[in-house]
XYZ file of C-alpha atoms in Angstrom:
201
model
C 0.000 0.000 0.000
C 2.822 2.406 0.913
C 4.629 1.606 -2.336
C 1.444 2.230 -4.334
C 0.895 5.552 -2.542
C 4.488 6.678 -3.237
C 4.186 5.751 -6.907
C 0.818 7.553 -7.215
C 2.184 10.669 -5.538
C 5.278 10.671 -7.784
C 3.123 10.345 -10.920
C 0.802 13.146 -9.775
C 3.698 15.536 -9.033
C 5.301 14.724 -12.383
C 2.063 15.427 -14.240
C 1.590 18.720 -12.366
C 5.098 19.901 -13.219
C 4.660 18.848 -16.820
C 1.336 20.698 -17.049
C 2.851 23.855 -15.587
C 5.680 23.760 -18.124
C 3.153 23.512 -20.945
C 0.981 26.255 -19.428
C -1.929 23.917 -18.657
C -3.840 23.329 -15.450
C -2.676 20.355 -13.374
C -4.874 17.276 -13.664
C -7.220 15.943 -11.022
C -6.075 13.128 -8.772
C -8.688 10.696 -7.492
C -8.818 9.159 -4.026
C -5.745 7.236 -2.912
C -5.582 4.302 -0.545
C -5.394 6.744 2.382
C -8.821 8.196 1.574
C -7.412 11.677 0.819
C -8.587 13.555 -2.242
C -6.494 16.136 -4.084
C -8.031 18.378 -6.719
C -6.855 21.536 -8.394
C -8.710 23.739 -8.797
C -11.099 22.587 -6.031
C -14.791 22.237 -6.764
C -17.031 25.159 -5.790
C -19.137 24.364 -2.714
C -22.431 26.072 -1.915
C -23.501 25.217 1.621
C -26.025 25.888 4.377
C -25.706 25.096 8.100
C -28.022 25.096 11.102
C -26.093 26.494 14.084
C -26.346 26.237 17.860
C -24.215 28.506 20.065
C -23.419 28.653 23.775
C -21.690 31.384 25.752
C -20.044 30.923 29.138
C -22.137 33.763 30.667
C -24.454 31.651 30.007
C -26.371 32.402 26.798
C -27.863 30.209 24.081
C -28.721 31.086 20.494
C -29.657 29.331 17.259
C -29.312 30.399 13.638
C -28.228 29.660 10.099
C -25.075 30.095 8.006
C -24.946 30.126 4.209
C -21.932 30.518 1.953
C -19.982 29.563 -1.142
C -16.311 28.723 -1.545
C -13.905 27.541 -4.221
C -10.318 28.459 -3.315
C -11.695 31.616 -1.678
C -15.272 32.318 -0.716
C -17.715 34.045 1.588
C -20.313 33.259 4.260
C -23.132 35.006 6.136
C -24.281 33.919 9.588
C -27.347 35.096 11.550
C -28.014 34.041 15.159
C -30.898 34.810 17.491
C -32.413 33.994 20.863
C -35.020 36.693 20.967
C -36.973 37.161 24.164
C -38.347 40.616 23.496
C -38.758 41.588 27.146
C -34.966 41.626 27.685
C -34.556 44.139 24.851
C -37.699 46.224 25.285
C -37.512 47.182 28.970
C -36.242 50.686 29.746
C -35.342 50.075 33.393
C -31.708 49.255 34.141
C -29.816 48.093 37.220
C -26.201 47.352 38.091
C -24.612 43.926 38.600
C -25.907 43.723 42.199
C -29.474 44.739 41.378
C -29.346 48.367 42.578
C -31.032 51.315 40.832
C -29.648 54.691 41.960
C -28.460 53.088 45.190
C -31.817 51.457 45.973
C -31.947 47.675 46.239
C -34.539 45.916 44.066
C -36.241 42.678 45.077
C -36.415 40.030 42.370
C -38.626 36.991 41.804
C -35.782 34.801 40.520
C -37.000 34.758 36.908
C -34.681 35.982 34.143
C -34.905 36.605 30.398
C -32.064 36.492 27.842
C -31.892 37.938 24.339
C -29.277 37.505 21.636
C -28.987 38.906 18.094
C -25.998 38.593 15.770
C -25.188 39.090 12.085
C -21.714 38.246 10.752
C -20.242 38.306 7.237
C -16.844 36.917 6.399
C -14.411 35.338 3.977
C -13.251 31.749 3.568
C -10.002 30.161 2.441
C -9.889 26.538 1.303
C -7.074 24.666 3.052
C -7.936 21.399 1.304
C -10.808 19.739 -0.529
C -12.427 18.868 2.807
C -11.461 21.866 5.004
C -11.868 25.656 4.876
C -10.850 28.433 7.257
C -13.424 31.140 8.112
C -12.972 34.615 9.564
C -15.509 37.417 9.742
C -16.819 40.535 11.425
C -20.310 41.737 12.226
C -22.545 43.369 14.790
C -24.468 41.888 17.669
C -26.148 42.422 20.995
C -26.977 40.399 24.084
C -29.192 41.361 27.017
C -30.218 39.973 30.410
C -33.304 41.107 32.331
C -34.524 40.171 35.828
C -38.140 40.157 36.994
C -38.978 42.016 40.209
C -41.401 40.814 42.840
C -44.136 43.095 41.478
C -43.782 41.835 37.894
C -41.545 44.518 36.376
C -38.568 43.616 34.191
C -35.213 45.332 34.767
C -32.298 44.949 32.374
C -28.896 44.264 33.942
C -26.433 46.102 31.732
C -23.442 44.604 33.530
C -24.203 41.314 31.741
C -25.271 42.829 28.429
C -23.045 43.809 25.511
C -23.566 45.501 22.173
C -21.009 46.145 19.464
C -18.778 44.589 16.838
C -18.406 40.829 16.746
C -15.388 38.842 15.588
C -15.652 35.293 14.279
C -13.096 32.584 13.483
C -13.763 28.969 12.640
C -13.341 25.870 10.506
C -15.725 24.385 7.947
C -15.470 20.662 7.172
C -16.912 19.116 3.995
C -17.538 15.375 4.187
C -19.120 14.428 0.870
C -22.395 16.412 0.907
C -22.400 16.959 4.682
C -20.979 20.013 6.512
C -19.698 20.337 10.066
C -18.526 23.708 11.381
C -16.854 24.923 14.576
C -16.648 28.651 15.389
C -15.658 31.039 18.160
C -17.437 34.418 18.401
C -16.580 37.396 20.596
C -18.639 40.537 21.167
C -16.410 43.595 21.752
C -13.702 41.163 22.957
C -15.669 40.870 26.219
C -17.573 37.630 25.629
C -16.700 34.223 24.187
C -19.256 32.096 22.381
C -18.793 28.613 20.938
C -20.817 27.687 17.869
C -21.305 24.354 16.111
C -23.158 23.757 12.867
C -24.428 20.894 10.725
C -25.708 21.138 7.172
C -25.463 20.135 3.537
C -23.507 21.310 0.501
C -23.680 21.058 -3.253
C -20.904 21.055 -5.826
C -21.145 23.673 -8.580
């Protein structure tokens, strides 16, 4: 098997060099005994993922990512966990639950909200793997319910601003798996995983 792999690799390199000398594109090489696939140029992939994210604060969100990549490409990701009450309330308190020095009494119920939109670029590292990096804008909010039924937003646990994203996109036949890290204003850290499908163009 090793001898066959060495011979196949030598033939492929020789054909690539010969094609470059003649000004032609290198040929495609099919799967070897190791299961690896080498193609140049790589096939264009159009893909869509369903994402689930978790932040250590804690905070959950769900969303979708779509994109297209050949050697280079792009993607757009939208995430949400929208409980309107956490975004709509005008009352605010500090991290300890005080408003203007006055202690508030809470029922123990809380409400979280999360919105995020990120656009970015992709670079194909191999036929099965691509690197992603992007920037966008997002917000997260936390509100506590008082004993008399009012909702008060705790701004010490809420952030709004630019978001940075970095991750990897795996292509396994027509199935996608993605792993991402997202930070809002470099103050939060969110881990995102995605599963989806892709189609060759």
